[in-house]
Amino acid sequence: MPTNYDAIIIGAGHNGLVTAAYLAKAGHRVLVLERRELVGGCCVTEELWPGFKVSTAAYVNSLLRPEIIRDLELKKYGFEMLPRSPSSFTPFPDGRSLLMGPDKEMTHREIAKFSKKDAEAYPKYEDMLTRVADFLEPMLVETPPNPFSSGLGNLWQLAKTGWKFKGMGRDVAGEAVEILTGAARPILDRWFESDELKATIATDAVIGAFAPPSHPGTAYVLFHHVMGECNGVRGVWGYVRGGMGTVSNSIASAAKSYGAEVRVNADVGRIIVRDGHAVGVALRDGTEFTAPRVISGADAHVTFVKLMDPKDLPAEFLKAINRIDYSSATVKINVAVDRPPNWKALPSDGKVGPQHHGTMHICPSQDYIERAYDDAKYGRWSQNPMIECTMATALDDTLAPPGKHIISMFVQYAPYHLKDTTWEVEKDRFADRVFDILEEYAPGFKSSVLHRIVIPPPDMERLWGITGGNIMQGSMSLSNMASFRPAAGYANYRTPVKGLYMCGAATHPGGGVMGACGLNAAREILRDG
């Protein structure tokens, strides 16, 4: 068994696998070490119950970079997108509902039920977001400039960015700055009058964030829903046939085809540093592997605090790493049911309808989200949480037995640390409350449940190795983005230790199933030779 490689990658999350594939394609001998028994990190499919294949963490896709799909020929290895239309369904307590999606006429008609003015404004709002995305999207696959370097390359990159920013025009540039730095709520309040529409859109701004839509930084995520693509159509989100694990498995297959070696059940316990240079890793069982390049797909806390000796890192760098906010707000609940939810606002009598194709929101108003957050900020789980449900089996019959379905729920807000209690005590009580709310909107839901698994933030941390259960590997606020992710001066995927790199969501451009972090890291590693 070889123990010496050109590059060792810690963690087989989708970003780590992307880096492995590009390095192996360039001729490097690459070893990927994964703690769990399967690859994918938070982008996995697991058979939790016989016949039910569940995307246990990430559940929808749009942002996976098209150049990765093309370069690594992922479709050859089973990657297939299933576009969702409609993409969004929100039932309301008064019996009305809102469907939205890529069908512009349907979306206009649905919004007009609540406000004709908003129906006219919505395409203009999307056009604004698209123009901002046109400015920002190319930066996702670029290494951020270092504003503290006087090198010509950095100065040239900063100048190019400034020129592109100027080219947007004063009005759109102002919108871009507000989206990058501001709160979602004032933007939505300025564009629309219907609280039903604003609440539905606001869910995009807060998912995974420990913040309500009134907090600065939440607007940044709004433009994501127009930035990605599904089968070449921009702004469309979809399911991956076979579950999200197909993304990771297809990338792993591509990496292996180029010669990369992927080992599971290989828990890295230490990054080995000698004379200021990373030279390999040691597993927890004592096995050592050596390489002149070590690349971590883990978050910054795991990489620099858990896997390294502090004496191998500059004190100021460690201070910056320890300042990263890993606050988590989300509980993931995966459910197997014997029939689709029968929403009072749009009944389906046990059949799959368009209301089941996309994300189903329980979120009647922006104030509802704010109050849900209020509970969590005082250390309690929300009594009336924001609930996002998806049912991929509406479009993918490979995931469950005939007639049965899987419902994936992201529920907010729920802090990692609970006041005067623990998640072991509270997680089933929390899930019961979520199910009671769903029962109000879809009578019969509770009796349809065959199985469930409840994953609060501490369990996310334990299962997927993400500090604090934060699905983004750290806050996506402006102070921890671009040139400041994971720390100022180290946004180029390199670290203070020679030969040690980072490639996961802790780096630019952050969380989401994009693969951009892994792609960018591979480019910089190959540039170093």
Coordinates of C-alpha atoms in Angstrom, one line a residue, residues 4 306 345 481 498-499:
N4 CA 3.6 8.8 -0.5
K306 CA -8.4 20.5 15.9
A345 CA -54.9 25.6 0.3
M481 CA -16.5 36.7 2.5
K498 CA 3.9 26.1 3.2
G499 CA 2.3 23.3 1.3

